[in-house]
mmCIF file of C-alpha atoms in Angstrom:
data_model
loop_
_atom_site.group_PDB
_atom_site.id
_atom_site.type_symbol
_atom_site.label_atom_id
_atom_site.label_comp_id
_atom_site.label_asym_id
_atom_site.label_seq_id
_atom_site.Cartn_x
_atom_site.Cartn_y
_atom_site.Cartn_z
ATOM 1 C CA UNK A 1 0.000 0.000 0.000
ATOM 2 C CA UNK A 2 1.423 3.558 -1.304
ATOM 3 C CA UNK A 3 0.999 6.349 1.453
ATOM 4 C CA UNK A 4 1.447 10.073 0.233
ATOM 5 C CA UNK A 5 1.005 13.469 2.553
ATOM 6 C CA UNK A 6 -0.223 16.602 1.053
ATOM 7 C CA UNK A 7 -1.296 15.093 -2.812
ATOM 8 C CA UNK A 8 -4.817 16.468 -2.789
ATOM 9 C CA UNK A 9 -4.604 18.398 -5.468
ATOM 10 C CA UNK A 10 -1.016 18.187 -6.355
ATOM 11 C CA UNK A 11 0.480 21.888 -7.044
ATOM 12 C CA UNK A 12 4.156 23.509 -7.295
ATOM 13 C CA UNK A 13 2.846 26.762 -8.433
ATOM 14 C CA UNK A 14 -0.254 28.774 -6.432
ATOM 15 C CA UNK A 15 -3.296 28.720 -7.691
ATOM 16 C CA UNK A 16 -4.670 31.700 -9.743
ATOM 17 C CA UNK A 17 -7.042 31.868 -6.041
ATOM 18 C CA UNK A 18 -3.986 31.445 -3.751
ATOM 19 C CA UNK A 19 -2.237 34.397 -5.815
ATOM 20 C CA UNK A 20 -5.374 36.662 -5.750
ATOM 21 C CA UNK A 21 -4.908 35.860 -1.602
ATOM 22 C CA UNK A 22 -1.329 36.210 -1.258
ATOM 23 C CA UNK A 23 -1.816 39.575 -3.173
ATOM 24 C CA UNK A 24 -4.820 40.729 -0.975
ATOM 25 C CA UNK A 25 -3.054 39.902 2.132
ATOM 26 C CA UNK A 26 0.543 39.532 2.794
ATOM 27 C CA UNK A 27 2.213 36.479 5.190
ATOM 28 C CA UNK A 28 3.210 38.517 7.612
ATOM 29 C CA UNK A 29 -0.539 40.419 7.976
ATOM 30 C CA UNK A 30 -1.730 37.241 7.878
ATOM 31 C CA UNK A 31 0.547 35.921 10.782
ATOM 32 C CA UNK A 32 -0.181 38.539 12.880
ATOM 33 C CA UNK A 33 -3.759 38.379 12.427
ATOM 34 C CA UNK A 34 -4.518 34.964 13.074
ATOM 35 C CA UNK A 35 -1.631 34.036 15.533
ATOM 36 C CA UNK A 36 -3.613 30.230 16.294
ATOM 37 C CA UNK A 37 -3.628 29.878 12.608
ATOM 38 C CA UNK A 38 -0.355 27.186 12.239
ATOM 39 C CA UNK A 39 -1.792 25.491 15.625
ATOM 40 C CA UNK A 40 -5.139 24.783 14.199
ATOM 41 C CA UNK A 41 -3.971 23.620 10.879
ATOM 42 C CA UNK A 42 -1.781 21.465 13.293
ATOM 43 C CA UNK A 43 -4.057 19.524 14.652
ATOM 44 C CA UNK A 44 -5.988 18.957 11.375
ATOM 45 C CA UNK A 45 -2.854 17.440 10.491
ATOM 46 C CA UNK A 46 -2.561 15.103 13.837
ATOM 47 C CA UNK A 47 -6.623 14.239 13.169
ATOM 48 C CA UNK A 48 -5.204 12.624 9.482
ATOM 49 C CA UNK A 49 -2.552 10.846 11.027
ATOM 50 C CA UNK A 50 -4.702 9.181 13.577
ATOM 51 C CA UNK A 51 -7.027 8.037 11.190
ATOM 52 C CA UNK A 52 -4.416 7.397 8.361
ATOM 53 C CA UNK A 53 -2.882 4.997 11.302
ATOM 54 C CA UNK A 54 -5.818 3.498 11.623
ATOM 55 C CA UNK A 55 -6.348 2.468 8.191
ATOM 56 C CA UNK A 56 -3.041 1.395 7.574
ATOM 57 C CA UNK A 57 -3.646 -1.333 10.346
ATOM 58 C CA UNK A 58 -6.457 -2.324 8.739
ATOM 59 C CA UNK A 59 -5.134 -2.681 6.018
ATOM 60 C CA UNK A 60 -1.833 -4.458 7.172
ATOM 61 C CA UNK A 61 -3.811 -7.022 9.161
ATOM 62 C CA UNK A 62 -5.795 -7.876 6.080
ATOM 63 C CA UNK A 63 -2.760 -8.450 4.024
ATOM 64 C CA UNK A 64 -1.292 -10.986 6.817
ATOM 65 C CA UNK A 65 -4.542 -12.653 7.237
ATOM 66 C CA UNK A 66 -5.724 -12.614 3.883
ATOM 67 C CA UNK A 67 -2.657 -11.885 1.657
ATOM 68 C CA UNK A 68 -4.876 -9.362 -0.214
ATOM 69 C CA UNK A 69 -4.635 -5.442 0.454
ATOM 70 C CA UNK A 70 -8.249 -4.158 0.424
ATOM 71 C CA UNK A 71 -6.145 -0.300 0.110
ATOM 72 C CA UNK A 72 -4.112 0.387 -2.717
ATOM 73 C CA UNK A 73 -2.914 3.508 -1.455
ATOM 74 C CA UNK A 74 -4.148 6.578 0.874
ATOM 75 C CA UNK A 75 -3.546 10.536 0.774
ATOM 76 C CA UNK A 76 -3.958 13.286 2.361
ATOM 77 C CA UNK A 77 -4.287 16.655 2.369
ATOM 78 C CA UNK A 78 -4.919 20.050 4.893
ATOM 79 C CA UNK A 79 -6.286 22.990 2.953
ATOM 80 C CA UNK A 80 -4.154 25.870 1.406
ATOM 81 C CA UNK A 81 -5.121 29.116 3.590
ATOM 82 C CA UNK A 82 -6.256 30.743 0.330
ATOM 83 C CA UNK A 83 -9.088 27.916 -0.139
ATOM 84 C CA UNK A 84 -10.473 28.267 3.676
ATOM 85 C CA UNK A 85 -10.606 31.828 3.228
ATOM 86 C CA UNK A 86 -12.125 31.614 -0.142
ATOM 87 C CA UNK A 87 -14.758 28.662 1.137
ATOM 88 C CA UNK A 88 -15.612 31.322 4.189
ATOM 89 C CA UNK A 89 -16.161 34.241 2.070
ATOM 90 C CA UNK A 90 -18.363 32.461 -0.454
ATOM 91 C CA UNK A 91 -20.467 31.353 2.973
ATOM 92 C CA UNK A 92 -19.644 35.414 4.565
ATOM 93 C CA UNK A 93 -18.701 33.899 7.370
ATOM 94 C CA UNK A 94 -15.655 35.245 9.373
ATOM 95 C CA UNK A 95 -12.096 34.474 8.874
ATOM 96 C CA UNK A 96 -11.576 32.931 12.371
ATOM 97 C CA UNK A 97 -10.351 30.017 13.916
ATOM 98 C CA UNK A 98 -13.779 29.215 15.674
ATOM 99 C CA UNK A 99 -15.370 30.140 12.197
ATOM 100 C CA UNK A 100 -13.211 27.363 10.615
ATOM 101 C CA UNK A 101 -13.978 24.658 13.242
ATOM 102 C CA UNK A 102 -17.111 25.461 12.988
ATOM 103 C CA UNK A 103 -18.272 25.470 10.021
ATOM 104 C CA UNK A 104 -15.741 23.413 7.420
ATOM 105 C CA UNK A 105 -15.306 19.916 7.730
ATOM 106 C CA UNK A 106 -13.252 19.354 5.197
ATOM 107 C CA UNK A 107 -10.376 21.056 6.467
ATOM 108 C CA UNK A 108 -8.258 17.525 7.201
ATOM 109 C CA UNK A 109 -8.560 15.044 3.507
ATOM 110 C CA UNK A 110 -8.014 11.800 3.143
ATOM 111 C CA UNK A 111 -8.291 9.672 0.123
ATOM 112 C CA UNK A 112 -8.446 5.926 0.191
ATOM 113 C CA UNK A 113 -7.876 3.960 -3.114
ATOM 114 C CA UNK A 114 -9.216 0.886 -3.271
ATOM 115 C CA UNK A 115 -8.931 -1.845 -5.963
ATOM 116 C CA UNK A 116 -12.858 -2.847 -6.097
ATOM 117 C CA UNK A 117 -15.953 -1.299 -5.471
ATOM 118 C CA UNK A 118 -16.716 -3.795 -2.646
ATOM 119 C CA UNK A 119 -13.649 -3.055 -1.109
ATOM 120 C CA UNK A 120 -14.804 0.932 -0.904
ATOM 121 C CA UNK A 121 -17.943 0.125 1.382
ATOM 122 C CA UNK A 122 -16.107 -2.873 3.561
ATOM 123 C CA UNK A 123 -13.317 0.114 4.517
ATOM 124 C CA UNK A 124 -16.400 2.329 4.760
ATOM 125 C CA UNK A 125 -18.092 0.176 7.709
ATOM 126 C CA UNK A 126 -14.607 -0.756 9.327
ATOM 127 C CA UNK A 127 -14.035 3.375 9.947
ATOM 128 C CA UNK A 128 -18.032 3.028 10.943
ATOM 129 C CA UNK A 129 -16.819 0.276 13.642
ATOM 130 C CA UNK A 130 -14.196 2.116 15.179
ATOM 131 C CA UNK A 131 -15.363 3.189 18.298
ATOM 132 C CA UNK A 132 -13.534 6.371 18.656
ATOM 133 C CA UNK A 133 -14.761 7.832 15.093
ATOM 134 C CA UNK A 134 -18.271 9.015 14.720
ATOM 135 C CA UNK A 135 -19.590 9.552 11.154
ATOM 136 C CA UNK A 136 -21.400 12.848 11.133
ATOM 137 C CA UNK A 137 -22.659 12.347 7.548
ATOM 138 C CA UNK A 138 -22.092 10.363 4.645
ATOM 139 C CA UNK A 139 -22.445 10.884 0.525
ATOM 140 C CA UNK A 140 -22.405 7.883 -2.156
ATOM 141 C CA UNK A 141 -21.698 9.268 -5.492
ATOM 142 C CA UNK A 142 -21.186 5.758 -6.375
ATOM 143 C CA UNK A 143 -24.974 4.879 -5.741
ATOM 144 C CA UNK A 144 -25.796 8.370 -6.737
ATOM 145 C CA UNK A 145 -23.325 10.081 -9.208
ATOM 146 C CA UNK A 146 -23.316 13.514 -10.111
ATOM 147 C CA UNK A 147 -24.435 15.006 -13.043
ATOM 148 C CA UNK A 148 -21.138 15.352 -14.164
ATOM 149 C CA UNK A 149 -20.365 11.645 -13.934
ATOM 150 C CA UNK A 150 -18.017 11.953 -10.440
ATOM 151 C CA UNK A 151 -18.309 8.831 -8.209
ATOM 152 C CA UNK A 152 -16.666 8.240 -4.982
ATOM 153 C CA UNK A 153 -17.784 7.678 -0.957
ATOM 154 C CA UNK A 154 -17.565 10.891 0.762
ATOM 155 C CA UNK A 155 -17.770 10.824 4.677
ATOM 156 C CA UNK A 156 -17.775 13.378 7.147
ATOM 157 C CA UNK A 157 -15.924 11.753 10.271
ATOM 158 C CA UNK A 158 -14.810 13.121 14.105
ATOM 159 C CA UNK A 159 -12.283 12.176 15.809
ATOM 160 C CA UNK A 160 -10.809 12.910 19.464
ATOM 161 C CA UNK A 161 -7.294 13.911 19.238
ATOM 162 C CA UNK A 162 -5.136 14.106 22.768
ATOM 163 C CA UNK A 163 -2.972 17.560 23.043
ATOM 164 C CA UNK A 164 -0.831 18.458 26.096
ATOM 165 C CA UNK A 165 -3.855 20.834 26.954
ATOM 166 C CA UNK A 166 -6.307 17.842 26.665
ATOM 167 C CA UNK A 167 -8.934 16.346 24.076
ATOM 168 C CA UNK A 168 -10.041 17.807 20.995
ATOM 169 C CA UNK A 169 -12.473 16.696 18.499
ATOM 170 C CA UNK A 170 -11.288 17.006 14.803
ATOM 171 C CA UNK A 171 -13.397 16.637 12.078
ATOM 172 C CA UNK A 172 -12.374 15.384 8.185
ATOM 173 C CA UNK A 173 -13.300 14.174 5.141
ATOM 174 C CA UNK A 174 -12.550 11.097 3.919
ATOM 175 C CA UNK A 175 -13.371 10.355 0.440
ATOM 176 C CA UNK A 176 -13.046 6.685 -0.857
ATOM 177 C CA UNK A 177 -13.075 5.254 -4.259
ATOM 178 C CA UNK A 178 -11.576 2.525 -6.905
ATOM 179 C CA UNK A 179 -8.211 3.523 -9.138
ATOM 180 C CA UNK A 180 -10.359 4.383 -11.787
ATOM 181 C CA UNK A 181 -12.803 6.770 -10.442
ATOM 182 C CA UNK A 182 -9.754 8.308 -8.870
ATOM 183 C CA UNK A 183 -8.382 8.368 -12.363
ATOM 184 C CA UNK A 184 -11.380 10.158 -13.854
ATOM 185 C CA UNK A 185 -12.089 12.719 -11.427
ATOM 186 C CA UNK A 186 -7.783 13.681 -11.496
ATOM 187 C CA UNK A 187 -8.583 13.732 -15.173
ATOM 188 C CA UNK A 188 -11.675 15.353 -15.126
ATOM 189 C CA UNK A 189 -9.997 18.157 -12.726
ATOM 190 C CA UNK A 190 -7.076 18.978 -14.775
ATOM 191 C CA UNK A 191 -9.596 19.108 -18.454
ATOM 192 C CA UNK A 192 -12.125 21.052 -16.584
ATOM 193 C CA UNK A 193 -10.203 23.751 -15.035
ATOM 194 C CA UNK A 194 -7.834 24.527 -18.521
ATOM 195 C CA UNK A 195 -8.338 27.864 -19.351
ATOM 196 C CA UNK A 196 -8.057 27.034 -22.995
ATOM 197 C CA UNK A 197 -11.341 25.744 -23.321
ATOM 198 C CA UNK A 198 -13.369 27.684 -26.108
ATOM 199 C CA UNK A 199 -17.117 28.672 -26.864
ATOM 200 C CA UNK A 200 -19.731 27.366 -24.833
ATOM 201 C CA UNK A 201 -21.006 24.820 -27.379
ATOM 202 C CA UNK A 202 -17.076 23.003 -27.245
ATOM 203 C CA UNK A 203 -17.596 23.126 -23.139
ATOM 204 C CA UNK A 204 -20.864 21.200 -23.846
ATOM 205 C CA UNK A 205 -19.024 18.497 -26.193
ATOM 206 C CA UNK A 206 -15.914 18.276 -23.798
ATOM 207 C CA UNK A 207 -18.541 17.428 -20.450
ATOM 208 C CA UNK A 208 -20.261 15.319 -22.520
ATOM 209 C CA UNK A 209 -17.229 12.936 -23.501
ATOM 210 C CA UNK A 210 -16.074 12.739 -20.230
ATOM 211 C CA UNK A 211 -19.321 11.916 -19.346
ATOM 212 C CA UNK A 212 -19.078 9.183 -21.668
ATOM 213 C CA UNK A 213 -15.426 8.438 -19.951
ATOM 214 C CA UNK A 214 -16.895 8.278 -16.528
ATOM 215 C CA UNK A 215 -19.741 5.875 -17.348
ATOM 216 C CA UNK A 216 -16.241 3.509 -19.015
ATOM 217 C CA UNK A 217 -15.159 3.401 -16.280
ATOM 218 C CA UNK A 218 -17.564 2.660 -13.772
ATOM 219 C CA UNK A 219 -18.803 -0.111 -16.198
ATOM 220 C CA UNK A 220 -14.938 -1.657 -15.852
ATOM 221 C CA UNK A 221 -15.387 -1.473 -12.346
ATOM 222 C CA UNK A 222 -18.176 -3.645 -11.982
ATOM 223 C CA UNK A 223 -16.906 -5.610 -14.311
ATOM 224 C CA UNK A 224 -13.540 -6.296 -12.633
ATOM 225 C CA UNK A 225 -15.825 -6.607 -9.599
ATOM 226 C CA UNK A 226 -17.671 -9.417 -11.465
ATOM 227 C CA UNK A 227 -14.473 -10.910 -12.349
ATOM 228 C CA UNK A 228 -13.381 -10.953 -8.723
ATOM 229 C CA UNK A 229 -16.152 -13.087 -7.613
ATOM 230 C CA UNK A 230 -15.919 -15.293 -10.552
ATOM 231 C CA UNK A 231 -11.920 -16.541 -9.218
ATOM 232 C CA UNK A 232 -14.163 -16.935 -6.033
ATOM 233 C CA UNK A 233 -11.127 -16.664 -3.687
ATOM 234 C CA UNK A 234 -10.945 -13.526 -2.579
ATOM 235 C CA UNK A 235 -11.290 -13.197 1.527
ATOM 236 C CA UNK A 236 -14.330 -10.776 2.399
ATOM 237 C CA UNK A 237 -13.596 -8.010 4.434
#
């Protein structure tokens, strides 16, 4: 199983919205002004390791039991400043700690690959099992897909995390899906967002396609899931 930190999306160069930010409002403003800022975004980054631990041992105990890794890889992500701020001002809420914890959960990201589509709601009840996570809401685009063709498990989790000063609840998102939907909706990010893209009738044509792309796909899935159960010895979760 692959494990990468800080791949969601994958960037060298700011965004055209973290520029726009960085313009507006300069490091050191911004340092000064939130002083909790880099201790907050701290311990979204301690909430991802505790649950990122928690599915690797999953995951590894699977593998020794059943010589078959249910994850193909996990990773994770904290929000750029720029994209909190930008999520709060589209909501006008405050820029504030409290406003963050309050109202974002997706703050902390995780992404779990799996290789079948069985395998996505198995890890999905195991993180439901855990006794010290409590799902706080849950979205299958897999059962439901979006108009756009996007399919994946969302869920909204909390989990305590222990500080010197004592417990604190952390909430993330952690967003599950085969290697192909992940491979669609990179795909699908990187087409989408090209500001090449012409009259509104080629935009049309272009969503349509990967439309087309996305439905590919999730028809392979099913049909490697078919597949699966056909060798009929493959260990259930």
């Amino acid at each position: 199983m692959e494990t990468q930190l800080n791949l969601i999306p994958a960037s060298e160069h700011p965004t055209a919205l973290e520029s726009q930010w960085l313009n507006a409002i300069s490091p050191a403003d911004f340092i000064n002004n939130n002083k909790n800022f880099d201790v907050l975004m701290m311990k979204y980054r301690c909430a991802i390791r505790e649950i990122q631990t928690k599915l690797e041992v999953l995951d590894d105990e699977f593998s020794a039991v059943n010589k078959r890794n249910p994850i193909s890889s996990i990773k994770s992500r904290v929000k750029s400043p720029a994209s909190i701020y930008e999520k709060l001002r589209r909501r006008d809420l405050p820029f504030t700690e409290e406003s963050i914890v309050r109202n974002l959960d997706d703050v902390a990201g995780i992404r779990v690959i799996c290789p079948f589509i069985s395998d996505i709601y198995a890890i999905a009840n195991l993180i439901t099992s855990q006794d010290d996570i409590t799902v706080l809401k849950i979205k299958d685009y897999i059962k439901a897909p979006k108009s756009n063709g996007y399919r994946s498990y969302h869920m909204i989790v909390e989990i305590p995390v222990f500080f010197t000063e004592g417990k604190a609840p952390m909430r993330a998102e952690i967003q599950i899906r085969t290697i192909g939907m992940d491979f669609w909706a990179s795909v699908d990010h990187q087409l989408r967002y090209k500001k090449t893209i012409g009259a509104d009738k080629d935009i049309e044509a272009i969503e349509a396609e990967l439309l087309k792309c996305a439905q590919t796909v999730s028809e392979t899935d099913c049909h490697m899931e078919e597949i699966k159960d056909m060798i009929g010895d493959f260990e259930k979760i």
